[in-house]
PDB file of C-alpha atoms in Angstrom:
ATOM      1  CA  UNK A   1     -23.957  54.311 -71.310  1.00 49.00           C
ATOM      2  CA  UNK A   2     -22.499  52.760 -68.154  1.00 50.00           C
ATOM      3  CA  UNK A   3     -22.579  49.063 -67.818  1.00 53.00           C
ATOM      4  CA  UNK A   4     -23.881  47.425 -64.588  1.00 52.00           C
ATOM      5  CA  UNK A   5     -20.950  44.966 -63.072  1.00 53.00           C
ATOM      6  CA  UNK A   6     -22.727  41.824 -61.276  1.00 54.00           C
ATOM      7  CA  UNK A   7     -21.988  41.795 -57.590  1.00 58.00           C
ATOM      8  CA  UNK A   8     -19.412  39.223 -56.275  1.00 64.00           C
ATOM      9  CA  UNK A   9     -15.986  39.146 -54.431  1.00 71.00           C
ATOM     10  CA  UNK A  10     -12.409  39.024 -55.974  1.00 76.00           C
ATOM     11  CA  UNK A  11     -10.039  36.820 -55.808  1.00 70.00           C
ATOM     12  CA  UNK A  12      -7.976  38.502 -53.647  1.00 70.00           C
ATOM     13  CA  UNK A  13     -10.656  38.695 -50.727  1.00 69.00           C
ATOM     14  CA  UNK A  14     -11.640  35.103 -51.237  1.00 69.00           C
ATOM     15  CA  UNK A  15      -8.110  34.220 -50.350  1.00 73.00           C
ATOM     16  CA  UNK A  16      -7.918  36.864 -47.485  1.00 73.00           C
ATOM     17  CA  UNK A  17     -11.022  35.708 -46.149  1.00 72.00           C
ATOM     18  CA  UNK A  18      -9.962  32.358 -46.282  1.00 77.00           C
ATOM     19  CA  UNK A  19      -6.590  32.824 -44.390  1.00 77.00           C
ATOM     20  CA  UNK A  20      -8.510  34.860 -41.404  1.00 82.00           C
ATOM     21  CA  UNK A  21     -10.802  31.617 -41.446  1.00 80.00           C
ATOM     22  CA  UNK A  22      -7.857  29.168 -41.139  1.00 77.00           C
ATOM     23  CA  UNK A  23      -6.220  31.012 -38.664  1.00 80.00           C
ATOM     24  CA  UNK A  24      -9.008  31.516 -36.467  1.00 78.00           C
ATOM     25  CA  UNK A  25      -9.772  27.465 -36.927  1.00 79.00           C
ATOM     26  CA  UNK A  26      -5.899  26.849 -35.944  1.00 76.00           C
ATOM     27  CA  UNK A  27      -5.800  28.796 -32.820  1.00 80.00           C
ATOM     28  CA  UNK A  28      -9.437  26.905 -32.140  1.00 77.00           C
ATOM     29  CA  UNK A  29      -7.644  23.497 -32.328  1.00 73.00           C
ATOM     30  CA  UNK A  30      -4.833  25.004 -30.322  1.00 72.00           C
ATOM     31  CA  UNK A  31      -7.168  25.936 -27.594  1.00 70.00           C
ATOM     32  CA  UNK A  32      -9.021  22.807 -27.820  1.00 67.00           C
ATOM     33  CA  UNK A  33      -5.923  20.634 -27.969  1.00 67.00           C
ATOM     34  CA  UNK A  34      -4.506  22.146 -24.648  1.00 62.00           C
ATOM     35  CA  UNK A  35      -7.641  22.166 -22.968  1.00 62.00           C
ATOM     36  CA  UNK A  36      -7.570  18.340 -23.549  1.00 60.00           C
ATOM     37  CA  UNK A  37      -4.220  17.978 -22.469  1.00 64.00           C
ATOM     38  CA  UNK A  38      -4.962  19.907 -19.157  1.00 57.00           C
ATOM     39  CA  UNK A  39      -7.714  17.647 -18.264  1.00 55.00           C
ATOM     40  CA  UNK A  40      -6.055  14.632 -18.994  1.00 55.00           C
ATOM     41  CA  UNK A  41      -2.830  15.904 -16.592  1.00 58.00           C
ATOM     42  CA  UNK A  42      -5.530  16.802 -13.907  1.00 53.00           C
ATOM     43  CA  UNK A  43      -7.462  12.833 -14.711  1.00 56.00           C
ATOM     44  CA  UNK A  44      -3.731  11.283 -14.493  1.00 58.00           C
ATOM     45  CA  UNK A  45      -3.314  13.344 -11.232  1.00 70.00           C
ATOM     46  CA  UNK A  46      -6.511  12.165  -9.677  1.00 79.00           C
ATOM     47  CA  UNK A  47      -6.324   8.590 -10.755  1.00 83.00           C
ATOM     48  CA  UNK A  48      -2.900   7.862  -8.982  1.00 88.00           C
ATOM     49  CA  UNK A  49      -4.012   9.933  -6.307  1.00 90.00           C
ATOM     50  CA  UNK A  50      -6.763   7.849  -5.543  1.00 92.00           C
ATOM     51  CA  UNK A  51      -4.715   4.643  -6.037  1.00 93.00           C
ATOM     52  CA  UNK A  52      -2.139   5.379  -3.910  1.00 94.00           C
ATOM     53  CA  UNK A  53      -5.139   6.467  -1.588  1.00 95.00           C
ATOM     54  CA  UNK A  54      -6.694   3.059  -1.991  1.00 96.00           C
ATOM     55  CA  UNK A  55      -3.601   1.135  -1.268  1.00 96.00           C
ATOM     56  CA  UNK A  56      -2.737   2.971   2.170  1.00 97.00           C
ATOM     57  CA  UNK A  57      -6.104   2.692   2.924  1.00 96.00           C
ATOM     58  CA  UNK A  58      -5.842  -1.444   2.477  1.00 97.00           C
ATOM     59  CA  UNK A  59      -2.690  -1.930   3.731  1.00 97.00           C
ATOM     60  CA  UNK A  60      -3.487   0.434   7.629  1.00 97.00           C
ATOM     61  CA  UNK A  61      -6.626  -0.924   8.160  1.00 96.00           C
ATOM     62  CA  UNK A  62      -5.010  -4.856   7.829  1.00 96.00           C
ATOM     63  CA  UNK A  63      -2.247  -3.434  10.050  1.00 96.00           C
ATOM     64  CA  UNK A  64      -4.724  -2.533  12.389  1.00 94.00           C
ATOM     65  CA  UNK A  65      -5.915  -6.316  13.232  1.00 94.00           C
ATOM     66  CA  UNK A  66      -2.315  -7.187  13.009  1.00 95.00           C
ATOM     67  CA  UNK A  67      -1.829 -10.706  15.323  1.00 92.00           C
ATOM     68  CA  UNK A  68       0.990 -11.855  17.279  1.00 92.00           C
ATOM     69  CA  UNK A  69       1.017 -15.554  16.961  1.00 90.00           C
ATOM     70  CA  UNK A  70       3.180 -18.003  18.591  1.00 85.00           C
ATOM     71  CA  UNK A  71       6.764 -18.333  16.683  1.00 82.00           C
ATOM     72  CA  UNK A  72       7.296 -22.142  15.493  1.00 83.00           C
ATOM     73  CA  UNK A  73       8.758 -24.214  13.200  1.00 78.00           C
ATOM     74  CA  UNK A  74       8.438 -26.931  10.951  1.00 77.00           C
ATOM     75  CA  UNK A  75       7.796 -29.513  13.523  1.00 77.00           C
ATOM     76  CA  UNK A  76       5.266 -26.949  15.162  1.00 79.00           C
ATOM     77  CA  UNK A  77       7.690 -26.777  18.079  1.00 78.00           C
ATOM     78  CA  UNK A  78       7.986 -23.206  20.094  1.00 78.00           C
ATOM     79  CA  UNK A  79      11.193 -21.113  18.223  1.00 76.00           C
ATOM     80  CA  UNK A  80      13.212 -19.663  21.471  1.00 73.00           C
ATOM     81  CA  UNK A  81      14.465 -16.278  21.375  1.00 73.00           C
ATOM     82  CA  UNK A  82      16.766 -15.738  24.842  1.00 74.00           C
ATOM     83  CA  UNK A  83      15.538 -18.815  26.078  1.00 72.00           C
ATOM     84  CA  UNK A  84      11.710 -17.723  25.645  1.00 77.00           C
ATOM     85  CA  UNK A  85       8.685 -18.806  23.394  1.00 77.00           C
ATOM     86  CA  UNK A  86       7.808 -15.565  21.260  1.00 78.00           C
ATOM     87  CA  UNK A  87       4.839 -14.523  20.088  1.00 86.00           C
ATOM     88  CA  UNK A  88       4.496 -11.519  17.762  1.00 89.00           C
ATOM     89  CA  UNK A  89       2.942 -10.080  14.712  1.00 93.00           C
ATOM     90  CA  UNK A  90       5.450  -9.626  12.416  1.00 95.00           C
ATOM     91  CA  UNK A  91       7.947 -12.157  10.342  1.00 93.00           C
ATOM     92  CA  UNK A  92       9.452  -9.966   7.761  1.00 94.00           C
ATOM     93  CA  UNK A  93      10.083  -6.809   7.986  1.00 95.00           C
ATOM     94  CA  UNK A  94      12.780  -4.687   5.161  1.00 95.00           C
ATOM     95  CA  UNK A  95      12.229  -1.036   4.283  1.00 95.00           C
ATOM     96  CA  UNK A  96      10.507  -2.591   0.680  1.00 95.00           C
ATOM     97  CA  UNK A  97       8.485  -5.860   2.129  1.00 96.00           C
ATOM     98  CA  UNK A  98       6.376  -6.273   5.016  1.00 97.00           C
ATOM     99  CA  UNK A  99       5.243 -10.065   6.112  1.00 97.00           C
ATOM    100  CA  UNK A 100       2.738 -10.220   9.267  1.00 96.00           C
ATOM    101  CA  UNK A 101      -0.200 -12.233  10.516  1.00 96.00           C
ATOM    102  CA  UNK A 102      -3.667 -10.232  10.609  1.00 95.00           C
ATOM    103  CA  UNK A 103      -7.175 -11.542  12.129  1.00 92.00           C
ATOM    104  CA  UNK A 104      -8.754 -11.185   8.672  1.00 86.00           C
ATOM    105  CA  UNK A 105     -10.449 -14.527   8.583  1.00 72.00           C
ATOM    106  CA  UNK A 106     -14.270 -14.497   9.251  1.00 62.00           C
ATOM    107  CA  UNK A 107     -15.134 -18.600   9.502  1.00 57.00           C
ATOM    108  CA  UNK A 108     -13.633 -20.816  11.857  1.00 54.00           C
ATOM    109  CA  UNK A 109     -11.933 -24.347  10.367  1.00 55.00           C
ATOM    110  CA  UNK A 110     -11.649 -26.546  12.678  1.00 55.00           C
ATOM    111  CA  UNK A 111     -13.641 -25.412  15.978  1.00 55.00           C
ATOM    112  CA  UNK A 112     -12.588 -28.219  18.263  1.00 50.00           C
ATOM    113  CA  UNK A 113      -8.900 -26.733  18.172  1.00 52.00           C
ATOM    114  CA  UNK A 114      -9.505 -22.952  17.947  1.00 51.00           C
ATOM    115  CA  UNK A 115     -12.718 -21.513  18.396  1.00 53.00           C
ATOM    116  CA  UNK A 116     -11.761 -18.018  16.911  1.00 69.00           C
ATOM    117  CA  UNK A 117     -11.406 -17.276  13.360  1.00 80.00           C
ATOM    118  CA  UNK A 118      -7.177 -18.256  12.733  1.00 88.00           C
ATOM    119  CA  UNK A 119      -4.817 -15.752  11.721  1.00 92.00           C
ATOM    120  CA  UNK A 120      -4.041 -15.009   7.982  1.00 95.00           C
ATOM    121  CA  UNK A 121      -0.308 -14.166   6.755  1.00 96.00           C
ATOM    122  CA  UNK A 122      -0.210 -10.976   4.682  1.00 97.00           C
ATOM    123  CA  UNK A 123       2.466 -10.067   2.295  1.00 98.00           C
ATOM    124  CA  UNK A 124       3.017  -6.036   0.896  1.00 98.00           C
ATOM    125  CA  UNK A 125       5.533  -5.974  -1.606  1.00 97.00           C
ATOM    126  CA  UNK A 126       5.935  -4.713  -5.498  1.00 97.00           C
ATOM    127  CA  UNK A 127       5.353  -6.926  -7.938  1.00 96.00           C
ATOM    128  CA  UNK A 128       8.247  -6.494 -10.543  1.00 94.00           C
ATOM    129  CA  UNK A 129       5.863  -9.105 -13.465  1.00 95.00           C
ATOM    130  CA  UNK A 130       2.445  -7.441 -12.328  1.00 94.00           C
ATOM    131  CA  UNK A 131       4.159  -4.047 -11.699  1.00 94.00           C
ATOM    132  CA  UNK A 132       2.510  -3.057  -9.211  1.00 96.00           C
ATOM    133  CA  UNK A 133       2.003  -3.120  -5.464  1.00 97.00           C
ATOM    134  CA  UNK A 134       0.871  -6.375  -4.337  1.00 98.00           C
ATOM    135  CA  UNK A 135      -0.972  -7.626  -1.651  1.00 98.00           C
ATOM    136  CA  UNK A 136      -0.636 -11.999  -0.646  1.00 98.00           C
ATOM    137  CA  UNK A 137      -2.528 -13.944   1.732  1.00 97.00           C
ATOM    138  CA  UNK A 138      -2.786 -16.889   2.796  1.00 96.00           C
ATOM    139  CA  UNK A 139      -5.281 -18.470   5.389  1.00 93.00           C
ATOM    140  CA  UNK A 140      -3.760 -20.061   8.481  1.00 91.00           C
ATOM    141  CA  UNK A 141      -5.068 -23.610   9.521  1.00 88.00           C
ATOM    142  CA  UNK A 142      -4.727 -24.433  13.384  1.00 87.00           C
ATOM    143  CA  UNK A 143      -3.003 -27.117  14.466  1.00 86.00           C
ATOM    144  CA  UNK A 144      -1.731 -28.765  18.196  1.00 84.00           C
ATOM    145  CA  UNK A 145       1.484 -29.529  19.003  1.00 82.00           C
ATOM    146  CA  UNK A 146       3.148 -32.636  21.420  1.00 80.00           C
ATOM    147  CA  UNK A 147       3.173 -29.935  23.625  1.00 78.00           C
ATOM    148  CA  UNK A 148      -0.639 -29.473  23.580  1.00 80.00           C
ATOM    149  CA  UNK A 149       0.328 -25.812  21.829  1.00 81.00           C
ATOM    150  CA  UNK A 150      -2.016 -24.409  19.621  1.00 84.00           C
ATOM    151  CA  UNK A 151       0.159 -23.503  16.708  1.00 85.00           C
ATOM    152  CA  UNK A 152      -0.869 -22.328  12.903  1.00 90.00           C
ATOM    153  CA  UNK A 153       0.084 -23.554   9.636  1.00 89.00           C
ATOM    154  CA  UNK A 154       0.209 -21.492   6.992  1.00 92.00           C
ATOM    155  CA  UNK A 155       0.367 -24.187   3.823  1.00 91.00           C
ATOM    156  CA  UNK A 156      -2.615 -23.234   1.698  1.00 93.00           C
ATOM    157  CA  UNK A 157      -2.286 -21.414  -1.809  1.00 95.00           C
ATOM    158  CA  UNK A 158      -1.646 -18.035  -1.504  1.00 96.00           C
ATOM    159  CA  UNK A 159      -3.566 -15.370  -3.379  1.00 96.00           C
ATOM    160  CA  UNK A 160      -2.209 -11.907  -4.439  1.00 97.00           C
ATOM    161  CA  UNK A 161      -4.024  -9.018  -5.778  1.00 97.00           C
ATOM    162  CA  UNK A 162      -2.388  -5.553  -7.128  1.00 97.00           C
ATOM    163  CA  UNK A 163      -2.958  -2.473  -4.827  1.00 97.00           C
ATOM    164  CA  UNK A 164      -1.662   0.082  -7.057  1.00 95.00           C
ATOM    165  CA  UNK A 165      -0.123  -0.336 -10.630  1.00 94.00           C
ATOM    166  CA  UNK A 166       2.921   1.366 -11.711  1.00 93.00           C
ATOM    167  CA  UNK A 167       6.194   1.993 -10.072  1.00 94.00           C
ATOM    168  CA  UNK A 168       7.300   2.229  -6.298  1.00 95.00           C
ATOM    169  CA  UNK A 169       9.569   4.620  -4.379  1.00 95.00           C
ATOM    170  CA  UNK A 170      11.798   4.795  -7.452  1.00 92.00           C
ATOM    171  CA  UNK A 171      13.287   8.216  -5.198  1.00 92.00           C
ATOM    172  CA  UNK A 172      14.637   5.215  -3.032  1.00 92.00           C
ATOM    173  CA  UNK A 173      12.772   6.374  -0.093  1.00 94.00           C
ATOM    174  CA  UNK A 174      11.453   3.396   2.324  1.00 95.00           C
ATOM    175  CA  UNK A 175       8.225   1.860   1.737  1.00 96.00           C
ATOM    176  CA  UNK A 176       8.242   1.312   5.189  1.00 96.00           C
ATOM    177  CA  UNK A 177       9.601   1.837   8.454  1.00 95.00           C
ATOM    178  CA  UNK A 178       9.441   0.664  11.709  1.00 94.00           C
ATOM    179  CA  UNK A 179       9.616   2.099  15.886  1.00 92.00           C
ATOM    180  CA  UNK A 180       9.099   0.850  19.213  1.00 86.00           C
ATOM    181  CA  UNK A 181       7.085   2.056  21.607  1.00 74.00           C
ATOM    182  CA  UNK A 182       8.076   1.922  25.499  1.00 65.00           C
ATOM    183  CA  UNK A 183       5.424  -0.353  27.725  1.00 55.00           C
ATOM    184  CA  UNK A 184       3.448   1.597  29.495  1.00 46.00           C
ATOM    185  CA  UNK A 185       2.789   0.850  33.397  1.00 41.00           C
ATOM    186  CA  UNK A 186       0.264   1.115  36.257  1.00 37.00           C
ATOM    187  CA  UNK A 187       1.255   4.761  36.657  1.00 39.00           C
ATOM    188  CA  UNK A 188       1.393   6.060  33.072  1.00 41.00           C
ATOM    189  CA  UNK A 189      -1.266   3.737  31.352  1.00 44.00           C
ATOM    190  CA  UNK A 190      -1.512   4.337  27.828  1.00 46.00           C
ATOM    191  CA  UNK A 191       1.480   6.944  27.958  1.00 46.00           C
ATOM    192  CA  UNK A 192       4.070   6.976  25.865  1.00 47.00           C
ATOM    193  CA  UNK A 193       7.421   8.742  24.689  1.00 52.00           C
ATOM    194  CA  UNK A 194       8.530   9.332  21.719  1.00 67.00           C
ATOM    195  CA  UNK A 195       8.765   5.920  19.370  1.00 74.00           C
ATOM    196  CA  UNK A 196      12.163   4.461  18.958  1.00 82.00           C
ATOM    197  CA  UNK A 197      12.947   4.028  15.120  1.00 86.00           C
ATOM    198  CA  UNK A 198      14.069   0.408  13.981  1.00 82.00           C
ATOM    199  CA  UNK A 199      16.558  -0.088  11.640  1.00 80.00           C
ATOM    200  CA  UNK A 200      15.141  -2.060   8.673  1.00 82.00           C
ATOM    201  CA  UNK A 201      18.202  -1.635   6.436  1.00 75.00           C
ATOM    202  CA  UNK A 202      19.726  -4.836   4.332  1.00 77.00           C
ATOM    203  CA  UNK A 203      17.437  -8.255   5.025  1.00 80.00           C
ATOM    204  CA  UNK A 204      15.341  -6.121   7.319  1.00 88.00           C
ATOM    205  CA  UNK A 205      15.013  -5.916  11.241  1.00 90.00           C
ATOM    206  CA  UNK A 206      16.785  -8.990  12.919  1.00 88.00           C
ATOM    207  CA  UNK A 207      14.499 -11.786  14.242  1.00 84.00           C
ATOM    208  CA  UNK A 208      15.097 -10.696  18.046  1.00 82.00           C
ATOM    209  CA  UNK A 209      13.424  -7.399  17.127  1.00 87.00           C
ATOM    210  CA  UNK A 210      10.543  -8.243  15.327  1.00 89.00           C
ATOM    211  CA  UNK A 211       8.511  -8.498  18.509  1.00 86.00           C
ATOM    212  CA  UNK A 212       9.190  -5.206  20.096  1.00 87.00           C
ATOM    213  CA  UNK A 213       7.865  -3.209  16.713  1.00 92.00           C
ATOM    214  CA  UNK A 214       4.768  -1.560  17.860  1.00 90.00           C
ATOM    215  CA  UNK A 215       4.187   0.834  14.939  1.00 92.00           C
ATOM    216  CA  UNK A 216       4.393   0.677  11.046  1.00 95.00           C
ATOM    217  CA  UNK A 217       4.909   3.563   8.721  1.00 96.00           C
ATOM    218  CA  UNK A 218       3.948   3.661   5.601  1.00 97.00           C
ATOM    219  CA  UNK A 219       5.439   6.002   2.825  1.00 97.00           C
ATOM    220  CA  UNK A 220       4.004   5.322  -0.692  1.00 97.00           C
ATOM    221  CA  UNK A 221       5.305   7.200  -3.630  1.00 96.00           C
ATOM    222  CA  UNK A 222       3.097   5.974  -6.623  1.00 95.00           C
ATOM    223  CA  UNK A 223       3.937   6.951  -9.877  1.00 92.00           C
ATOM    224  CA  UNK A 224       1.960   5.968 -13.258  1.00 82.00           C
ATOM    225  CA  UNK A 225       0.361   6.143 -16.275  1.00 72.00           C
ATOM    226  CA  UNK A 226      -3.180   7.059 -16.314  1.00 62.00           C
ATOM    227  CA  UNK A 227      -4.664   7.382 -20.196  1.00 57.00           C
ATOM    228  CA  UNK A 228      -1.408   9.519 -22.052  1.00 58.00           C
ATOM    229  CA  UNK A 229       0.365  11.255 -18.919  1.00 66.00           C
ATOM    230  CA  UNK A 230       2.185  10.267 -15.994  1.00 77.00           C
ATOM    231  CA  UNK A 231       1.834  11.225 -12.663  1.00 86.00           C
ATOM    232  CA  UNK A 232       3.572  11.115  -8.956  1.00 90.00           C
ATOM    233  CA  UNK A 233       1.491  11.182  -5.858  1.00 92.00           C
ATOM    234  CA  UNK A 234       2.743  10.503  -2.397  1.00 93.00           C
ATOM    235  CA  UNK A 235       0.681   9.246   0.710  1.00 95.00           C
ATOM    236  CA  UNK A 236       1.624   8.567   4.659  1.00 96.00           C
ATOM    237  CA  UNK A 237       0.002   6.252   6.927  1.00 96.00           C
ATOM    238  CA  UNK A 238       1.372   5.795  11.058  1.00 94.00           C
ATOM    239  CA  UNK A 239      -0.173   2.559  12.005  1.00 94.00           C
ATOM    240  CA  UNK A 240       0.264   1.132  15.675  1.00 92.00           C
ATOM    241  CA  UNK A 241      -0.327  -2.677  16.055  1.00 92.00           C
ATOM    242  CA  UNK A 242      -2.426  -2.386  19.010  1.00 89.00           C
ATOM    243  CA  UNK A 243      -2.686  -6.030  19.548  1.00 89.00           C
ATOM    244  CA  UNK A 244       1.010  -6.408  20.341  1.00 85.00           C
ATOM    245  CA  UNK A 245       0.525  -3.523  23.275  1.00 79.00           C
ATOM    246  CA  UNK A 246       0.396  -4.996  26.989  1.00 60.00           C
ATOM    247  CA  UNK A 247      -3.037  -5.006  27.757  1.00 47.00           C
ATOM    248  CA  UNK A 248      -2.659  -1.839  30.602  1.00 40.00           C
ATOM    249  CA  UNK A 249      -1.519   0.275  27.396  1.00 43.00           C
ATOM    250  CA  UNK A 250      -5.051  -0.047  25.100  1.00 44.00           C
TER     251      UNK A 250
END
């Protein structure tokens, strides 16, 4: 008489069954683990993107109000270039810093010397102890001088904020650059040629210069750390300082 054998699996398809079920849970976290990674490169990506977007942004649209101010010292006294008072936009200008005076200021201090809002100094530069790039201000106060001169001081605490965190042009390309623009006249209003590029090598472009810039550049290469990957973005801005253009040439 034949005896009935109760129904069950052997050893050797438990362990067969459960090396297919590893396998297919490895190649599961495989899949998962690189779709992560993927969408944390394409997070990284966007992130700097849209910092380095930000900062641009920021920086050409205070370009745009960009000042020219009358060029003193400390005595408030008219600084002579040629022989000539000088008024312009810029102080500083290097291929890695860029110091200018922007109408940014929406009150009015003191309206019995200068009844329109006064000029604030803006600073663009990295950071090296923030690490980032930085944006300073500081709000001008309007003063006269024995000349009767309206003149600004620019002696209050300045205040920086970070633009974009992480490193700067570490290719060694210019952060910014700077060109000329030829006046226009009666017969060619608002015409130009081709701008004239301005060396900003070394200290940066040499005080006799600073007035003739008419346009900034901008080249940003941003690269950071968003979550756990890196990323490089790059972003161009051509800002003309419309402000310092003879008044035929708007």
């Amino acid at each position: 008489m034949w005896q009935r054998r109760d129904a069950g699996i052997t050893l050797v398809e438990l362990l067969v069954g459960m090396s297919i079920t590893g396998l297919v849970l490895a190649m599961l976290a495989a899949v998962t683990i690189g779709s992560m990674r993927s969408t944390s490169k394409v997070s990284s990506k966007n992130d700097v993107n849209n910092d380095a977007r930000t900062a641009v942004s920021t920086m050409t649209q205070a370009l745009r109000v960009a000042q020219p101010i009358l060029l003193v010292d400390g005595g408030g006294n008219p600084v002579k270039i040629n022989g000539r008072s000088v008024n312009q936009a810029l102080e500083v200008a290097t291929s890695a810093s860029l110091t200018f005076y922007a109408s940014m200021a929406a009150s009015v201090p003191s309206p019995a010397i200068a009844a329109d809002p006064p000029p604030t100094r803006v600073t663009y530069a990295y950071n090296t102890s923030r690490r980032c790039l930085a944006e300073t201000t500081v709000p001008g106060t309007p003063a006269m001088n024995a000349a009767n001169q309206r003149y600004y001081r620019f002696t209050a605490a300045p205040t920086t904020r970070c633009l974009a965190f992480g490193t700067v042009n570490v290719d060694g390309s210019a952060l910014f650059s700077y060109s000329t623009l030829p006046e226009a006249t009666a017969s060619m209003t608002a015409q130009y040629a081709s701008p004239t590029a301005v060396s900003a090598a070394g200290a940066g472009i040499a005080a006799a210069q600073l007035a003739s810039v008419r346009q900034v550049n901008i080249h940003l290469v941003l690269s950071a750390v968003s979550g756990a990957a890196s990323s490089t973005t790059g972003v161009n801005s051509s800002v003309t300082l419309v402000n310092t253009l003879a008044k035929g040439s708007r």
